[in-house]
The first five atom37 places (N, CA, C, CB, O) and aatype in JSON, in Angstrom:
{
  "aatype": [20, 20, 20, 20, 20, 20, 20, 20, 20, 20, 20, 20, 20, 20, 20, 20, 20, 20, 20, 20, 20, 20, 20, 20, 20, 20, 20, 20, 20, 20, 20, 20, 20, 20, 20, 20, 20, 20, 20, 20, 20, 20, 20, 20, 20, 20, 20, 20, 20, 20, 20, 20, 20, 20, 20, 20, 20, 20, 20, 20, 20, 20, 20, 20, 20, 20, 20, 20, 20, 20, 20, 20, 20, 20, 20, 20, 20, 20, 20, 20, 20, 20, 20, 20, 20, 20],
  "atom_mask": [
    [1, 1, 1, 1, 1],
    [1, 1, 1, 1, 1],
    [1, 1, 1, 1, 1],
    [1, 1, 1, 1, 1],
    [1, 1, 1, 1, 1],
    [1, 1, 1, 1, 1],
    [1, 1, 1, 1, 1],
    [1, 1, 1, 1, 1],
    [1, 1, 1, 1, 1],
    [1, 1, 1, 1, 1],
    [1, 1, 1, 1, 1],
    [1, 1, 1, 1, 1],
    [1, 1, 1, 1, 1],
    [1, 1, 1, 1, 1],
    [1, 1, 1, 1, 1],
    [1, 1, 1, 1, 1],
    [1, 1, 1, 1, 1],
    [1, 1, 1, 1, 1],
    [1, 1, 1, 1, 1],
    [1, 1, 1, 1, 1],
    [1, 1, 1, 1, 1],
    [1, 1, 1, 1, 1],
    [1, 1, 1, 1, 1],
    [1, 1, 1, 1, 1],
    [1, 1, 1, 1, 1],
    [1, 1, 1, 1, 1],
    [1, 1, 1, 1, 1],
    [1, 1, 1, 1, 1],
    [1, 1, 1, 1, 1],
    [1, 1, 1, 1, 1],
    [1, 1, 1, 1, 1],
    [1, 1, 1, 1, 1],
    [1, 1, 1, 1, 1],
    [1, 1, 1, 1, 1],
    [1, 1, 1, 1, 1],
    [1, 1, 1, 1, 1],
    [1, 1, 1, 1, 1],
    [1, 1, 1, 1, 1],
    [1, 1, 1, 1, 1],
    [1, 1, 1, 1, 1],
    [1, 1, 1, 1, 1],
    [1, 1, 1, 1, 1],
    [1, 1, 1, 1, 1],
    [1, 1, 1, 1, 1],
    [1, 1, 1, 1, 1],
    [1, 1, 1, 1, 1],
    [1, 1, 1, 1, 1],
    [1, 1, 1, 1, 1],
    [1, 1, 1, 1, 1],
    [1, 1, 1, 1, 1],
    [1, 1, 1, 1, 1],
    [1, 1, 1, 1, 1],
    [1, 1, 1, 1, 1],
    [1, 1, 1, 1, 1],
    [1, 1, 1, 1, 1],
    [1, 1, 1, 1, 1],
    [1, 1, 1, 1, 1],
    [1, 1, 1, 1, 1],
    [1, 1, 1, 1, 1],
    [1, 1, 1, 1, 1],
    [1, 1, 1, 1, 1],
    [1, 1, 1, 1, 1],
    [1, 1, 1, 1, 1],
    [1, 1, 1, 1, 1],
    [1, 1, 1, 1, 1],
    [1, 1, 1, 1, 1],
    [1, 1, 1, 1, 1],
    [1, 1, 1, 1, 1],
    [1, 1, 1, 1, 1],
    [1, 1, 1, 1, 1],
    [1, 1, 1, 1, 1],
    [1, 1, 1, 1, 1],
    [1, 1, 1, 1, 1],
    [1, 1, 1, 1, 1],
    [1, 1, 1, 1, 1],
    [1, 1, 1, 1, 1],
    [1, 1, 1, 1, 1],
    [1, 1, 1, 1, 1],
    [1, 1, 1, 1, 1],
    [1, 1, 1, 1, 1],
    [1, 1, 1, 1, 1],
    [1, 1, 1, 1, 1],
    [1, 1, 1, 1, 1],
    [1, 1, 1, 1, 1],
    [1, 1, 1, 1, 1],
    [1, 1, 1, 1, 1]
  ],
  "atom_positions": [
    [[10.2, 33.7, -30.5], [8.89, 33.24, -30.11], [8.86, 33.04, -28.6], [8.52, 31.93, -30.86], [9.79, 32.51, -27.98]],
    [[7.63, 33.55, -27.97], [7.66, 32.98, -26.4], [6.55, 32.16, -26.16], [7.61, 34.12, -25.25], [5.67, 31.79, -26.94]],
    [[6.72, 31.92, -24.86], [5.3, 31.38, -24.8], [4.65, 31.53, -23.59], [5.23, 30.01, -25.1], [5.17, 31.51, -22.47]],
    [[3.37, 31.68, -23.89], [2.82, 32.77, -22.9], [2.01, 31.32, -22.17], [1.64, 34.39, -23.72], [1.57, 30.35, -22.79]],
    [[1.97, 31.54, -20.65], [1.92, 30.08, -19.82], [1.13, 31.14, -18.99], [3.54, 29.03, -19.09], [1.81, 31.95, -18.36]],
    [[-0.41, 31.24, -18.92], [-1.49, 32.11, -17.98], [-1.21, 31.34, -16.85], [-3.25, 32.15, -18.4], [-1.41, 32.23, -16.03]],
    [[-0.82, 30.14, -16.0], [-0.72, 29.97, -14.76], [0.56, 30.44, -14.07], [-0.95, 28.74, -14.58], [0.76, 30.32, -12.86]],
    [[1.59, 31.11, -15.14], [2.48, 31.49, -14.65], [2.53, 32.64, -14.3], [3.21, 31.25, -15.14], [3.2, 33.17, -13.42]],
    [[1.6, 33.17, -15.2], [1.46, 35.25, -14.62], [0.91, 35.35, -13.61], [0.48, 36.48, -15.5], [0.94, 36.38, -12.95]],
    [[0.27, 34.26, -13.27], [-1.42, 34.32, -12.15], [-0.55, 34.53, -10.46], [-2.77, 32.01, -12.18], [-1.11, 33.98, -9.51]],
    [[0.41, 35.11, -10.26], [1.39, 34.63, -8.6], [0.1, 34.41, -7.85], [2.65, 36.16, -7.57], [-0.95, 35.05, -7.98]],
    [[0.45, 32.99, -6.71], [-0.19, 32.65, -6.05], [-1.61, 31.39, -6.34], [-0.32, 33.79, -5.69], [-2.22, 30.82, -5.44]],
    [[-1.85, 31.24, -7.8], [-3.08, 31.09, -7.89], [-2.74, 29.58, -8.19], [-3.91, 32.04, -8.9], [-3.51, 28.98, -8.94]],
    [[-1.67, 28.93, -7.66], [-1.16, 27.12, -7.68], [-1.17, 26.83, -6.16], [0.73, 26.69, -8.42], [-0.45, 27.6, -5.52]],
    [[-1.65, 26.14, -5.63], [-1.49, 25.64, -4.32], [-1.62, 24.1, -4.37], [-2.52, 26.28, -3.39], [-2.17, 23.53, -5.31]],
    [[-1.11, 23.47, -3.33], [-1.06, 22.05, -3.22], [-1.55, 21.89, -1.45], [0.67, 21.41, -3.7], [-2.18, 22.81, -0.93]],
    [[-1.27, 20.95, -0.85], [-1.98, 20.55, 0.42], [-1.03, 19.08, 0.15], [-4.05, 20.52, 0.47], [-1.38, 18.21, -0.64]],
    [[-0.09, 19.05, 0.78], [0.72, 17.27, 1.15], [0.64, 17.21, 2.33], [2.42, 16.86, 0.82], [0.77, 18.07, 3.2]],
    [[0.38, 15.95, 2.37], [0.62, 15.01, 3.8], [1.16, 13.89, 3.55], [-0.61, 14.6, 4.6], [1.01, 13.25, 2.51]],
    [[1.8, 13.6, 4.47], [2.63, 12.03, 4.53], [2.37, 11.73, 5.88], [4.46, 11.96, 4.22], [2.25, 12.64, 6.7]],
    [[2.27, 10.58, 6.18], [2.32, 9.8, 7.0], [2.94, 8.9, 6.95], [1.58, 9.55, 7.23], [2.92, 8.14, 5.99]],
    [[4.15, 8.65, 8.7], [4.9, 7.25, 8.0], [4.55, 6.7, 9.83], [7.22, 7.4, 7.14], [4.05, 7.26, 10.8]],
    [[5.19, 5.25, 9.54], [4.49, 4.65, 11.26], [5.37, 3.99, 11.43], [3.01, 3.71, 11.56], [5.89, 3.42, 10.46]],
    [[5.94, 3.79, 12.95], [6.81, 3.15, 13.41], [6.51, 1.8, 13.63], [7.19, 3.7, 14.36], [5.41, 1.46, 14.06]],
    [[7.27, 1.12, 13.4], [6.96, -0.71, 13.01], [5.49, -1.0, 12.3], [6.89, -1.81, 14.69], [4.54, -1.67, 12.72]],
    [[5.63, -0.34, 11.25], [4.65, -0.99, 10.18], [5.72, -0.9, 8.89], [2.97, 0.02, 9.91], [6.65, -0.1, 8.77]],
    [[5.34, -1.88, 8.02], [6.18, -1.65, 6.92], [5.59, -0.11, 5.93], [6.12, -3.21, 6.01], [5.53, -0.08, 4.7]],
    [[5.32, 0.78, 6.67], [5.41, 1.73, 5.71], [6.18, 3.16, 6.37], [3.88, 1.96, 5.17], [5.98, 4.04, 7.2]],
    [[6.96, 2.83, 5.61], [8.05, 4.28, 6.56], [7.99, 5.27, 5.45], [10.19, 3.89, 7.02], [8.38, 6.41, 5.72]],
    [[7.59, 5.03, 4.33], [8.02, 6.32, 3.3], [7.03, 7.29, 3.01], [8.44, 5.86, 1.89], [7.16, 8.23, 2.23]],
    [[6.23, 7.07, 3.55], [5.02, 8.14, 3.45], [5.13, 9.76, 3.57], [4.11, 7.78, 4.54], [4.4, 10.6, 3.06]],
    [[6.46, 9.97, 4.53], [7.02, 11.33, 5.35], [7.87, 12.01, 3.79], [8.42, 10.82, 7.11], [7.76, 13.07, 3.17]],
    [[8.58, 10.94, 3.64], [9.88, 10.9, 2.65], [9.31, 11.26, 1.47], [10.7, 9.46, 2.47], [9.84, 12.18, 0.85]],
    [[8.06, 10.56, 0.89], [7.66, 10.78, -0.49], [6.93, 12.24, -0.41], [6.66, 9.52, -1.07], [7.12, 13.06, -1.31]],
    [[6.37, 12.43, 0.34], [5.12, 13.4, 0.61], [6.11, 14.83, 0.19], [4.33, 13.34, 2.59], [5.7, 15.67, -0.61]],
    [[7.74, 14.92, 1.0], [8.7, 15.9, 1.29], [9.26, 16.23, 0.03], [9.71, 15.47, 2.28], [9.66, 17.33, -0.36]],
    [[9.23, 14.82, -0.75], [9.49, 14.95, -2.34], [8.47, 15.64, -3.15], [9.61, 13.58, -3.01], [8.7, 16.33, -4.14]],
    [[7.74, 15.49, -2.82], [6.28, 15.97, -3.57], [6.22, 16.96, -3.52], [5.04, 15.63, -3.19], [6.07, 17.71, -4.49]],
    [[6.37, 17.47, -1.69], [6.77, 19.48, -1.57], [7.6, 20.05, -2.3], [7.43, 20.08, -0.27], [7.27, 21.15, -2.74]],
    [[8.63, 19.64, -2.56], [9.71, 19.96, -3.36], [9.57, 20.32, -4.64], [10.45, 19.07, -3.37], [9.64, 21.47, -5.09]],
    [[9.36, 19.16, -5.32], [8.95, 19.11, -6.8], [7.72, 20.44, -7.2], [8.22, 17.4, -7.09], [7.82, 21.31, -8.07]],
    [[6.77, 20.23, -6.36], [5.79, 21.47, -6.27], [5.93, 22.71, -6.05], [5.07, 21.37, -5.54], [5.55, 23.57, -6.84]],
    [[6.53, 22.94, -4.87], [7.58, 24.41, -5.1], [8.08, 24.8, -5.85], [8.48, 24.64, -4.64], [7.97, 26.02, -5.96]],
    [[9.07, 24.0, -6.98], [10.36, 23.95, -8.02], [8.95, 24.58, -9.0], [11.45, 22.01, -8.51], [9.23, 25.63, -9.57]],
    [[7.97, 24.23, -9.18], [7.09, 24.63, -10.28], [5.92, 25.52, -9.46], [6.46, 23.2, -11.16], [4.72, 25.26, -9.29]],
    [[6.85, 26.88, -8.95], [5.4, 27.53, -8.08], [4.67, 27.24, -7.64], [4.65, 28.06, -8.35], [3.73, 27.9, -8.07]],
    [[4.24, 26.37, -6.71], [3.27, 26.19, -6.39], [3.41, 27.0, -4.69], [2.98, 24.67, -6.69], [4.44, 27.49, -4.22]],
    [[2.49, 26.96, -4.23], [2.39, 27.18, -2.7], [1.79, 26.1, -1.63], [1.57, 28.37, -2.55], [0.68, 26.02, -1.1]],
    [[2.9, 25.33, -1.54], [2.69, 24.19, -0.25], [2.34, 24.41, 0.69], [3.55, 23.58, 0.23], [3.07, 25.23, 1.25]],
    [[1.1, 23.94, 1.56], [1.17, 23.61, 2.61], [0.95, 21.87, 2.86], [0.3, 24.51, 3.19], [0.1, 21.07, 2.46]],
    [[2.35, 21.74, 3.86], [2.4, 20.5, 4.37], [2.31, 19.77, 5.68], [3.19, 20.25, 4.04], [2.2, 20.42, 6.72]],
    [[2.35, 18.89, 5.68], [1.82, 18.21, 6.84], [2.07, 17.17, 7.18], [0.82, 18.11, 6.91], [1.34, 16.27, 6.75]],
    [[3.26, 16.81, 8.13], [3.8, 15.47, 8.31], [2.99, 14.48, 9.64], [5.49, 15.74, 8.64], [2.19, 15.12, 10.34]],
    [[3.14, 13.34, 9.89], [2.21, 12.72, 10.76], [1.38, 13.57, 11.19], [2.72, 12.1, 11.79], [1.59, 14.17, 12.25]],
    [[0.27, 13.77, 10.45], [-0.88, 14.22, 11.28], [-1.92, 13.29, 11.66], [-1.53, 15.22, 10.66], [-2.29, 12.23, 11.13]],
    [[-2.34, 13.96, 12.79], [-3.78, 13.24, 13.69], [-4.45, 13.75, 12.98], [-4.28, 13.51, 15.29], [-4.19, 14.73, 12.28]],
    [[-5.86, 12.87, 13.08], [-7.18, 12.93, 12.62], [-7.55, 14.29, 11.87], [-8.08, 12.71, 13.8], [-7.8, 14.62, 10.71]],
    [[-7.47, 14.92, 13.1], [-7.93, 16.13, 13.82], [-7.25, 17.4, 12.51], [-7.09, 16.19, 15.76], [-7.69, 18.12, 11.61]],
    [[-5.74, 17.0, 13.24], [-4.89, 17.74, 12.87], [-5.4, 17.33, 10.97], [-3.22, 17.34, 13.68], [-6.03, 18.34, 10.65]],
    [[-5.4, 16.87, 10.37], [-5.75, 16.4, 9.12], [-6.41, 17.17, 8.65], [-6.27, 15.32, 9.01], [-6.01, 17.86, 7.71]],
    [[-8.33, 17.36, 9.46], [-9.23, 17.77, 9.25], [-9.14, 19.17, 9.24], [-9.97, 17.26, 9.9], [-9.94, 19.73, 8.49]],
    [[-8.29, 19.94, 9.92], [-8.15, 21.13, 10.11], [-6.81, 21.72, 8.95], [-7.91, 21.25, 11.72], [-6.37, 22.86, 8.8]],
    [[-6.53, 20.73, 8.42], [-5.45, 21.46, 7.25], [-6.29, 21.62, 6.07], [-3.98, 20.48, 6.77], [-6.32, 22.66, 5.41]],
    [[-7.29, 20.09, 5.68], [-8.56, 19.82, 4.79], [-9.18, 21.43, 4.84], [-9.78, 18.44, 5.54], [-9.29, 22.21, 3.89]],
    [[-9.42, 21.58, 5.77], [-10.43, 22.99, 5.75], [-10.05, 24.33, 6.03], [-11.47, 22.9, 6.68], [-10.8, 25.24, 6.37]],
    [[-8.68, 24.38, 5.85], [-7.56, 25.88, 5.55], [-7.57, 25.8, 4.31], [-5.83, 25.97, 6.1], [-7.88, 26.86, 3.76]],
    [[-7.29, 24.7, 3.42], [-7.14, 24.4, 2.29], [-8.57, 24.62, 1.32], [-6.6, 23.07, 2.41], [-8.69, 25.02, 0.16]],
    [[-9.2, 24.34, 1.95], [-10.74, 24.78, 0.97], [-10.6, 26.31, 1.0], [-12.57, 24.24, 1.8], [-10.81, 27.1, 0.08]],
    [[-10.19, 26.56, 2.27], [-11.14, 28.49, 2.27], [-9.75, 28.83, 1.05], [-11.06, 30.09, 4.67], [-10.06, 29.79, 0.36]],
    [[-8.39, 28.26, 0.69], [-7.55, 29.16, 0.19], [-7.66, 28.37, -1.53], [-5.89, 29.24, 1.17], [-6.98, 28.74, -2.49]],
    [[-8.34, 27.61, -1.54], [-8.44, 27.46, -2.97], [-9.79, 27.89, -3.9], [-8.21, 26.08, -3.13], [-10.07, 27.3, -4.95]],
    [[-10.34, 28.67, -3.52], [-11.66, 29.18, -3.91], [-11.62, 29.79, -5.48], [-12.11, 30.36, -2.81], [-12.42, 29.59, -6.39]],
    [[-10.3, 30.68, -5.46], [-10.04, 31.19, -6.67], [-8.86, 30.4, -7.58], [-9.71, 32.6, -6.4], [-8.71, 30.9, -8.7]],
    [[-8.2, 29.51, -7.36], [-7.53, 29.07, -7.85], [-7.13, 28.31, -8.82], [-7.4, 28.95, -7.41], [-7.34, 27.1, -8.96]],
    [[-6.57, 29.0, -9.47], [-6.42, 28.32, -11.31], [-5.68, 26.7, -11.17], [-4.96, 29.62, -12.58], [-5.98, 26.04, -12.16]],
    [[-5.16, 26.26, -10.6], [-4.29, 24.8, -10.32], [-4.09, 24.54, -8.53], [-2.41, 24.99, -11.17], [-3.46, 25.14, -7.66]],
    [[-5.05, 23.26, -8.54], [-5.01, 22.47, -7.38], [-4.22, 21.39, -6.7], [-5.83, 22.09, -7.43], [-3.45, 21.58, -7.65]],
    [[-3.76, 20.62, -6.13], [-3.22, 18.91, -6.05], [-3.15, 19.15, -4.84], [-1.72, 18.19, -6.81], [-2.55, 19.98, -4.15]],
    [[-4.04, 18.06, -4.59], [-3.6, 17.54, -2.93], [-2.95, 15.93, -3.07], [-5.32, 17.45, -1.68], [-3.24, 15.05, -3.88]],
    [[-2.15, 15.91, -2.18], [-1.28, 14.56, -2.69], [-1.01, 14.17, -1.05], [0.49, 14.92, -3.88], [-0.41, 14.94, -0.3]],
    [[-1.6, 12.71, -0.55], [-1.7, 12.16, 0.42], [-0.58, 10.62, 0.14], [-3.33, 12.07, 0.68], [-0.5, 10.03, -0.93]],
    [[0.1, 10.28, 1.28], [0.76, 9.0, 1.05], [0.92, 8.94, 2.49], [2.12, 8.87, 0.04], [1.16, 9.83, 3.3]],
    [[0.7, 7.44, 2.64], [0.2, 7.15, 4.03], [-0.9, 6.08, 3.81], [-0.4, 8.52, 4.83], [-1.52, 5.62, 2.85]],
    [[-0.84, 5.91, 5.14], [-2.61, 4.89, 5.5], [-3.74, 5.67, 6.16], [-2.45, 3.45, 6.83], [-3.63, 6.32, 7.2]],
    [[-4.98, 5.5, 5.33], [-5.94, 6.62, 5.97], [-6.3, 5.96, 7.56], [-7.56, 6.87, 4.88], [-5.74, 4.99, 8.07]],
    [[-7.32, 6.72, 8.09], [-8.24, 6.82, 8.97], [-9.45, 6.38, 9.19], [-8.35, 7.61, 9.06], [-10.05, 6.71, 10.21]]
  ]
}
């Protein structure tokens, strides 16, 4: 018996979008660390990461909107943020 998994035939059609953010003398340092875990784990199950460690505003807004134009067709999404927003 097999088993037939349609997001697995689909190459390409899993993408994710991580960011972490971590800050020097605030108690939150793991934001970089978890986010890198998250890439990981997501890769290990096809996906196609793009990531993004301390980003500015800016820099944020402009990954946000690479990420829209490349998920248009895409059968499986996750964007996964850890950090303090803006």
């Amino acid at each position: 018996m097999s088993i037939n998994d349609p997001l697995n035939d689909q190459v390409g059609t899993k993408f994710a979008l991580v960011i972490g953010n971590s800050y020097a003398g605030v108690d939150l340092i793991s934001g970089e660390a978890d986010a890198a875990a998250m890439a990981d784990a997501l890769r290990k199950l096809d996906f196609s990461v793009t990531s993004l460690s301390n980003g500015t505003v800016d820099q944020i807004k402009a990954a946000l909107k690479d990420f829209r134009g490349k998920i248009e067709k895409a059968r499986v999404v996750v964007f996964f943020y850890s950090g303090h927003g803006y």
